[in-house]
mmCIF file of C-alpha atoms in Angstrom:
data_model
loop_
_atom_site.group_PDB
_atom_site.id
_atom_site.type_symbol
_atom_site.label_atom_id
_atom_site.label_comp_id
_atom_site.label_asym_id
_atom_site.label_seq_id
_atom_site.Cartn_x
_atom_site.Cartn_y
_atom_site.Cartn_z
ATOM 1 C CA UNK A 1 -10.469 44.199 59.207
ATOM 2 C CA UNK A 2 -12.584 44.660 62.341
ATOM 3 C CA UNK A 3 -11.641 41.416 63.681
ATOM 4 C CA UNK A 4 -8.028 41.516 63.089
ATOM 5 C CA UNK A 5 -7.717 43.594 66.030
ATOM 6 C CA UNK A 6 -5.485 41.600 68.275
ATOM 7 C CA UNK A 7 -5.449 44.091 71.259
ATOM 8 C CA UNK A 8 -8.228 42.620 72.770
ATOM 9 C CA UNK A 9 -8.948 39.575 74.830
ATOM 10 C CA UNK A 10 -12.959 38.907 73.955
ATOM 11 C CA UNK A 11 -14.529 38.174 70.847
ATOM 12 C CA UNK A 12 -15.952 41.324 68.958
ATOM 13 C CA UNK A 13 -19.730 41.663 69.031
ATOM 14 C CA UNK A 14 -22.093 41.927 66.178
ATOM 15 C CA UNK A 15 -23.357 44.482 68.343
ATOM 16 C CA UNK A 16 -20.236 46.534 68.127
ATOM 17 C CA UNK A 17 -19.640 46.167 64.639
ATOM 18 C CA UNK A 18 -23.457 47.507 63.677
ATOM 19 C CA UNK A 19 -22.744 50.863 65.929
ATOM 20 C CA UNK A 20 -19.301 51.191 64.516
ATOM 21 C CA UNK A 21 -20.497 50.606 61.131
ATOM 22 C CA UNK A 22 -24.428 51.588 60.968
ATOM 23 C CA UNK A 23 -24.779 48.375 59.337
ATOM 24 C CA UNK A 24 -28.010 46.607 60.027
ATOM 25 C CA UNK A 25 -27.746 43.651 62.772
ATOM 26 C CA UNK A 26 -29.818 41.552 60.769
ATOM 27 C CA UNK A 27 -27.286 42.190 57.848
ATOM 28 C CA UNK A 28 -24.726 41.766 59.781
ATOM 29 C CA UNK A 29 -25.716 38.194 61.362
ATOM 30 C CA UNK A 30 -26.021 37.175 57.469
ATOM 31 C CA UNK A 31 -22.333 38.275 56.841
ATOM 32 C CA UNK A 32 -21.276 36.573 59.941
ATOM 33 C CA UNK A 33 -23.065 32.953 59.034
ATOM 34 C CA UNK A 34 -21.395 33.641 55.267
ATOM 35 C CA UNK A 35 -17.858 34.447 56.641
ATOM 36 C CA UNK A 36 -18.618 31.035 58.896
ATOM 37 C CA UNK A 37 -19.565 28.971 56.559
ATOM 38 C CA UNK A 38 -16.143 30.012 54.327
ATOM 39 C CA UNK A 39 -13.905 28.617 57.403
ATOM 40 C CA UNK A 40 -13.125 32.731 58.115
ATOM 41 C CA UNK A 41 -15.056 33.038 61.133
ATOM 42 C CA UNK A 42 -15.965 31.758 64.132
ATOM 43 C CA UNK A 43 -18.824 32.831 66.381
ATOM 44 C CA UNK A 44 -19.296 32.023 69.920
ATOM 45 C CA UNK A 45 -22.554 32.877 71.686
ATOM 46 C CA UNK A 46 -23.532 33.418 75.277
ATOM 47 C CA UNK A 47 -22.271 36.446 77.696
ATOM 48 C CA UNK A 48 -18.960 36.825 76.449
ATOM 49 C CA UNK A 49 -19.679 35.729 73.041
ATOM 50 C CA UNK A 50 -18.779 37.041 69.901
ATOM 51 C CA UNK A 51 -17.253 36.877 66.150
ATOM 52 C CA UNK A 52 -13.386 36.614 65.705
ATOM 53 C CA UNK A 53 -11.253 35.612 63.089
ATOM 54 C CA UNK A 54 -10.560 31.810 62.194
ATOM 55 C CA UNK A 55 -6.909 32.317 60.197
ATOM 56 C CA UNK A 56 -4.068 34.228 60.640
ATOM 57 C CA UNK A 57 -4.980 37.260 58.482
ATOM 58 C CA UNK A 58 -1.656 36.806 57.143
ATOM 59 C CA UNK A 59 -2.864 33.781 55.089
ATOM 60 C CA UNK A 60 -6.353 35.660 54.182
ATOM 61 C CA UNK A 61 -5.602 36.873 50.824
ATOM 62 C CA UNK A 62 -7.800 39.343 49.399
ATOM 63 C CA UNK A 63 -8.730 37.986 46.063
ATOM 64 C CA UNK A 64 -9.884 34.907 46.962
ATOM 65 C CA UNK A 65 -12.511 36.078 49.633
ATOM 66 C CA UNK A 66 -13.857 38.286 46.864
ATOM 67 C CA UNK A 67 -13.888 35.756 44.346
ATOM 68 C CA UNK A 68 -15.877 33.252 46.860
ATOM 69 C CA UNK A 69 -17.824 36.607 48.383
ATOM 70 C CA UNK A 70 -19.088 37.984 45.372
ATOM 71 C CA UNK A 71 -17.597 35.327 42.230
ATOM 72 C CA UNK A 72 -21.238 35.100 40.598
ATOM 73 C CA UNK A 73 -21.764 38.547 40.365
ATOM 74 C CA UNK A 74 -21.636 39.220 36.397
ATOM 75 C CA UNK A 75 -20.287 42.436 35.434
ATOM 76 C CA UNK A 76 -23.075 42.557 32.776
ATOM 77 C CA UNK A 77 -26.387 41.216 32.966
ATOM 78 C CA UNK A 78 -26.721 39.019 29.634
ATOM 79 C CA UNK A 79 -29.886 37.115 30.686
ATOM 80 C CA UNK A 80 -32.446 39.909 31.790
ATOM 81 C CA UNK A 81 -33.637 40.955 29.359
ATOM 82 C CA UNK A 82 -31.975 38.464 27.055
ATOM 83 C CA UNK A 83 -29.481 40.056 24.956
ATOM 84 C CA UNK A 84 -29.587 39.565 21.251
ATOM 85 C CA UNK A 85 -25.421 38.416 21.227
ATOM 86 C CA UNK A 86 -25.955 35.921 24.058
ATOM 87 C CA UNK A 87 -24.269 33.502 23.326
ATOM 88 C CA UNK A 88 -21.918 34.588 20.125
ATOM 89 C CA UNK A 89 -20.716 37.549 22.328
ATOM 90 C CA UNK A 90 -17.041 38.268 23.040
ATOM 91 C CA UNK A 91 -17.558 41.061 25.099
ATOM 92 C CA UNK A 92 -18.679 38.540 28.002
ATOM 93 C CA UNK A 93 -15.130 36.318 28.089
ATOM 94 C CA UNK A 94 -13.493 39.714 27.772
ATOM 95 C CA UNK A 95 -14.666 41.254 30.442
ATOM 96 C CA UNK A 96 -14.099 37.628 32.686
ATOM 97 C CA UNK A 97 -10.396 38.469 32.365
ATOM 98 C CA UNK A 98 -10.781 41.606 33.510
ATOM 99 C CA UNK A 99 -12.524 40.371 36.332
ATOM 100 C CA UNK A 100 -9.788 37.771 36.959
ATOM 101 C CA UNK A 101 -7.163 40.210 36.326
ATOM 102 C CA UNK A 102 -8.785 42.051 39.311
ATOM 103 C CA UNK A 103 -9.175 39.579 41.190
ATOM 104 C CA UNK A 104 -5.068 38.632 40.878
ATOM 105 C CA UNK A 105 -4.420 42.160 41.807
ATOM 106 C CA UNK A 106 -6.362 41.834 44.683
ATOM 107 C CA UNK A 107 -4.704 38.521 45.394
ATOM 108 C CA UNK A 108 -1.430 40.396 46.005
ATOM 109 C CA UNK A 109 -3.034 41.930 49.103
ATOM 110 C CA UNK A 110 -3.653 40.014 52.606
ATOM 111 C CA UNK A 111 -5.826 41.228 55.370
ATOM 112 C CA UNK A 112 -3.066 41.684 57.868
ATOM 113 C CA UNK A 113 -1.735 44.299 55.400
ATOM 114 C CA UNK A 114 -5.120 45.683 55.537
ATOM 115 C CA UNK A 115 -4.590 46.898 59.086
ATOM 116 C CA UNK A 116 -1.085 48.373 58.896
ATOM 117 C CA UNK A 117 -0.880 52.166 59.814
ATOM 118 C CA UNK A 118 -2.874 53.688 59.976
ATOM 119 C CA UNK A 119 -6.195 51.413 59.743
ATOM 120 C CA UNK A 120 -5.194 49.339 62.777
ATOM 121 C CA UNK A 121 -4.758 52.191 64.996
ATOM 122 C CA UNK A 122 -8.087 53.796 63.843
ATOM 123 C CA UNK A 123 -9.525 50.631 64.710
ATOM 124 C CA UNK A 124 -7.873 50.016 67.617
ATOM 125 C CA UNK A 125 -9.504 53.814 68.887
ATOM 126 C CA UNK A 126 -12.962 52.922 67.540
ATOM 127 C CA UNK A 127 -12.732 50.217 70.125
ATOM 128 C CA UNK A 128 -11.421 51.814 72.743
ATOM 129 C CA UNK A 129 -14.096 54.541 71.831
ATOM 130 C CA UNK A 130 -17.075 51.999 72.124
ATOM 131 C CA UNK A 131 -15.956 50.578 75.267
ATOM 132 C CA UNK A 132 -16.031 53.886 76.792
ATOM 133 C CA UNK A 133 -19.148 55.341 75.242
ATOM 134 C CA UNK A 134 -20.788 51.737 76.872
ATOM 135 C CA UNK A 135 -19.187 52.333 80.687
ATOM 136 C CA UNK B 1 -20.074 46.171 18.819
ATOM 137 C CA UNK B 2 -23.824 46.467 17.104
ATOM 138 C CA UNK B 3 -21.743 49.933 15.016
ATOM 139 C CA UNK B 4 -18.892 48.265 14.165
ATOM 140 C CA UNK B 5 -21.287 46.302 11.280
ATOM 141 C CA UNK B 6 -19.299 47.830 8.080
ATOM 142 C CA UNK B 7 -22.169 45.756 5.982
ATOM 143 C CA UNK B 8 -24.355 48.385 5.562
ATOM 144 C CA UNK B 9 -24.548 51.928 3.916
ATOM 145 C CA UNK B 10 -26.567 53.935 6.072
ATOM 146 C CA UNK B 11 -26.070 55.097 9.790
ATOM 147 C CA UNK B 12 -27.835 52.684 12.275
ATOM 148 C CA UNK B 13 -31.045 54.570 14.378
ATOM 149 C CA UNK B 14 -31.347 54.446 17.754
ATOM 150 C CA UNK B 15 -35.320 52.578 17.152
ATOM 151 C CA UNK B 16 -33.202 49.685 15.645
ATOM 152 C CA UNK B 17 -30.568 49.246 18.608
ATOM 153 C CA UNK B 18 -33.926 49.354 20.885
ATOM 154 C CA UNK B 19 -35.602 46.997 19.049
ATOM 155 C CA UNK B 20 -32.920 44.583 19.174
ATOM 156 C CA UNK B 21 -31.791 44.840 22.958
ATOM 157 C CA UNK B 22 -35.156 45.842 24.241
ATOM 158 C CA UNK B 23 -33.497 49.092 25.764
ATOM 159 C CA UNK B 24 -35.571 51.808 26.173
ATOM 160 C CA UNK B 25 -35.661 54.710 23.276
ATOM 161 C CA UNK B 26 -34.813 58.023 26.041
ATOM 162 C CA UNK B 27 -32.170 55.695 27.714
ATOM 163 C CA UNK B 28 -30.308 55.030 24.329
ATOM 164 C CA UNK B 29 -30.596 58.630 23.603
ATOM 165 C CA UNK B 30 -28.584 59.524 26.942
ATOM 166 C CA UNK B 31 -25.840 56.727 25.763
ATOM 167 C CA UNK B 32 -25.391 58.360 22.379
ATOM 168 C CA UNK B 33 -24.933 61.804 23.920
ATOM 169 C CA UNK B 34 -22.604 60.361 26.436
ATOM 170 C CA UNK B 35 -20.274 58.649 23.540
ATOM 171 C CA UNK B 36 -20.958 61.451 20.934
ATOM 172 C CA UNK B 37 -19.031 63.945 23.674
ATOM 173 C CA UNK B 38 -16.165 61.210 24.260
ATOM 174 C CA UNK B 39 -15.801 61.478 20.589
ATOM 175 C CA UNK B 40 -16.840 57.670 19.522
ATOM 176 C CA UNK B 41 -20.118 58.186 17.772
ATOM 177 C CA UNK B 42 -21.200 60.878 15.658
ATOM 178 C CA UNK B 43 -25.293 60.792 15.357
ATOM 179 C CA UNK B 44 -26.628 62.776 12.744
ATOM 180 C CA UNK B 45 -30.426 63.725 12.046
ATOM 181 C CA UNK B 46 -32.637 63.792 8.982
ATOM 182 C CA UNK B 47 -34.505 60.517 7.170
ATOM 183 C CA UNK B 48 -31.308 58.498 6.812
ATOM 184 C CA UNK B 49 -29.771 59.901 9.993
ATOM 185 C CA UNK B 50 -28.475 57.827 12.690
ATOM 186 C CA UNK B 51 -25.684 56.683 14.906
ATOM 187 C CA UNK B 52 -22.194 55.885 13.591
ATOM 188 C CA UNK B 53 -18.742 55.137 15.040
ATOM 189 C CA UNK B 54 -16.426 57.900 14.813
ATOM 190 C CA UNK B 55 -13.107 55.958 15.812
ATOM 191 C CA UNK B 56 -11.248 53.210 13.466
ATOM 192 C CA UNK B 57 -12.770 50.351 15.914
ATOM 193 C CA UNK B 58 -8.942 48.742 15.942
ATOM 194 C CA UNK B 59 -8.267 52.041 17.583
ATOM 195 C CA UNK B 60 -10.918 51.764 20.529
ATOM 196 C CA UNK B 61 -9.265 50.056 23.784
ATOM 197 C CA UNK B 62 -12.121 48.944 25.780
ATOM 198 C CA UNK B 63 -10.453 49.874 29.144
ATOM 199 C CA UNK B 64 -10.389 53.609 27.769
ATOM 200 C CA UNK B 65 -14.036 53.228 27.326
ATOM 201 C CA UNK B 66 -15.046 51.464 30.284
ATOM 202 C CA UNK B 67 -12.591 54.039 32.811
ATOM 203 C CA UNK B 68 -14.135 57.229 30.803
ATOM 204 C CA UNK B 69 -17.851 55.598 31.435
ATOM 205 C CA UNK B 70 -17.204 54.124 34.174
ATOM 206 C CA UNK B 71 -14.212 55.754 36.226
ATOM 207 C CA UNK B 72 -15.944 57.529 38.900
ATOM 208 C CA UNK B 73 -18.110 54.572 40.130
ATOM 209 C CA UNK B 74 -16.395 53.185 43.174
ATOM 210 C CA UNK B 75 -15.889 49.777 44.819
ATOM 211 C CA UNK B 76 -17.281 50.346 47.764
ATOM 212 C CA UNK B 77 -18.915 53.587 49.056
ATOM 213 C CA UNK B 78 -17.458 54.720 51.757
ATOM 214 C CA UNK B 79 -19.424 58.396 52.066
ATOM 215 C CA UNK B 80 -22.853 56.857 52.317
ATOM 216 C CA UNK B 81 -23.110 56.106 55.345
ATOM 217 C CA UNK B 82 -19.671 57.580 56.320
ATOM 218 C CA UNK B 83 -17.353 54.304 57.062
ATOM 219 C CA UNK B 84 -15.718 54.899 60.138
ATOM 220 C CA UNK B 85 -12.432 53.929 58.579
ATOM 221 C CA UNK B 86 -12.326 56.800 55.891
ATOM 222 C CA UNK B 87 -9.593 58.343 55.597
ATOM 223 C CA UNK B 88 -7.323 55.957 57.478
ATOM 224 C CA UNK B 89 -8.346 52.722 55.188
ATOM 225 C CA UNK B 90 -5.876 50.788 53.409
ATOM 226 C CA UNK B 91 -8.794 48.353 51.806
ATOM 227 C CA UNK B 92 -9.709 51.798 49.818
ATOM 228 C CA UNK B 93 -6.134 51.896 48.528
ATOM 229 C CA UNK B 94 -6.115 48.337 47.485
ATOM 230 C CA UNK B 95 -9.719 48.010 45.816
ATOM 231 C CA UNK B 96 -8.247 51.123 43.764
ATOM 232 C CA UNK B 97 -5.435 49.034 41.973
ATOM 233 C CA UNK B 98 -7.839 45.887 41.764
ATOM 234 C CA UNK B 99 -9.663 48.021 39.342
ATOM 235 C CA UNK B 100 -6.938 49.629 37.301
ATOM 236 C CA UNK B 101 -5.834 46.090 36.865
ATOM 237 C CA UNK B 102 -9.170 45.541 36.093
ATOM 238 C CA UNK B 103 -9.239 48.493 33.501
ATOM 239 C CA UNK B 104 -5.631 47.397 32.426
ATOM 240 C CA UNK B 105 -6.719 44.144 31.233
ATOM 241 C CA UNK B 106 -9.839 45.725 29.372
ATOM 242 C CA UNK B 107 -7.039 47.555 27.958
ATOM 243 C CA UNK B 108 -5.609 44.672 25.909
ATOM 244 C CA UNK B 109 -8.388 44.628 23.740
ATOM 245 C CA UNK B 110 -10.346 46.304 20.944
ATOM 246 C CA UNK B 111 -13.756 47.131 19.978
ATOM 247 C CA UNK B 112 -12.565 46.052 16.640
ATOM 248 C CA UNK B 113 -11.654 42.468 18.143
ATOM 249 C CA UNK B 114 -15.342 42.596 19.949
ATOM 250 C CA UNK B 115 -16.990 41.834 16.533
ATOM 251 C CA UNK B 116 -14.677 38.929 15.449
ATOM 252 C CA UNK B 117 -16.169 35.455 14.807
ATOM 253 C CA UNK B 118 -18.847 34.732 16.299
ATOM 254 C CA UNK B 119 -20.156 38.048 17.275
ATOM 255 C CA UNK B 120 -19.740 40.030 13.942
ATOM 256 C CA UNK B 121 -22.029 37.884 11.997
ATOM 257 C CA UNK B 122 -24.670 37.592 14.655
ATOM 258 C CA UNK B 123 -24.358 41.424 14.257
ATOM 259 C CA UNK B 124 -24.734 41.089 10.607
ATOM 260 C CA UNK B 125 -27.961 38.392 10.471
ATOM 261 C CA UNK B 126 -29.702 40.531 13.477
ATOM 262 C CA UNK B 127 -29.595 43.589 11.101
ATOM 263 C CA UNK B 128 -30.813 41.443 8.448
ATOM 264 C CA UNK B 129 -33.877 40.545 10.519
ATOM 265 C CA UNK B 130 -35.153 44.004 11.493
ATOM 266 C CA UNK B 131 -34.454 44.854 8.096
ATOM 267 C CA UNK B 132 -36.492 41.799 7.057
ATOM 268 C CA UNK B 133 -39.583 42.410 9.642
ATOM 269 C CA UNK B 134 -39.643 46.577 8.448
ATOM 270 C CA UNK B 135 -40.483 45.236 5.087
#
């Protein structure tokens, strides 16, 4: 949502992101390489270097970066310690329609509409904020 | 699911659900209290006391369940530490009908449905074994 910022020329720092977000660099450069590696990114080093988006957010539907983001996290944890209905349980395909019922909800949402009023403008200040807290 | 076993006469105890999902005694204890108060179980003490369901499982939609459990845990925290978007964040907005879709899905079935081939009579033979290993 950060990124989708088009009001600016240069690419957004990691940098920038971890103050506006007290989110660890190092965690951050780990999302980055992730996003990257998904074809969502694309980060530029050197002086005027930075992260910015690599598709029109129009065409980044929610869902789908979820499902590739976080798609083999299990909603319940049948292997540790191994549960007793593992394998004859129908609680487990169950709840993987839930989770793919969520995940076509969230497929209904793209990340352009992510930054309509009033998240843009909020971001939009928290730039103009960091620029000025850095001059 | 393990409750919905209408094989057997007496309540089930809270050692045997331990036993057979290696979950610890005090954190069953907290479950049963937890379910007992949403009116699903009904423990009772005494020799041949234990934990039985209170609902007609047909009548038990597991989105009910998992929104009463489960309802206040969010997506994403945005309090801890406070997101610089809150307040102004349409991703909040959207995550929020993910999981009522979510929840509405869970909604199409039953506890009752939970237990159906295979699952019921791994239920059954499981009880059969800790009877089996008592003796």
């Amino acid at each position: 949502m950060y990124l989708t910022n088009t009001g600016r020329s240069e690419p957004v720092t990691i940098a920038e992101i971890a103050s506006q977000f007290e989110a660890p660099h190092n965690h951050l450069i780990k999302v980055v390489n992730r996003l990257g590696k998904l074809g969502l990114v694309v980060a530029t080093r050197g002086r005027s270097g930075g992260v910015r988006l690599a598709v029109d957010p129009y065409r980044i539907k929610l869902g789908n970066v979820l499902r590739q983001l976080e798609g083999h996290t299990e909603l319940i944890n049948c292997a540790e310690p191994p549960c007793a209905l593992r394998g004859s349980c129908r609680l487990k395909a169950a709840l993987d329609e839930g989770m793919e019922a969520f995940y076509r909800a969230m497929d209904r949402f793209n990340l352009a509409e992510m930054v309509d009023t009033p998240t843009g403008e909020k971001i939009i200040r928290l730039h103009r904020q960091f620029l000025a807290a850095r001059h």
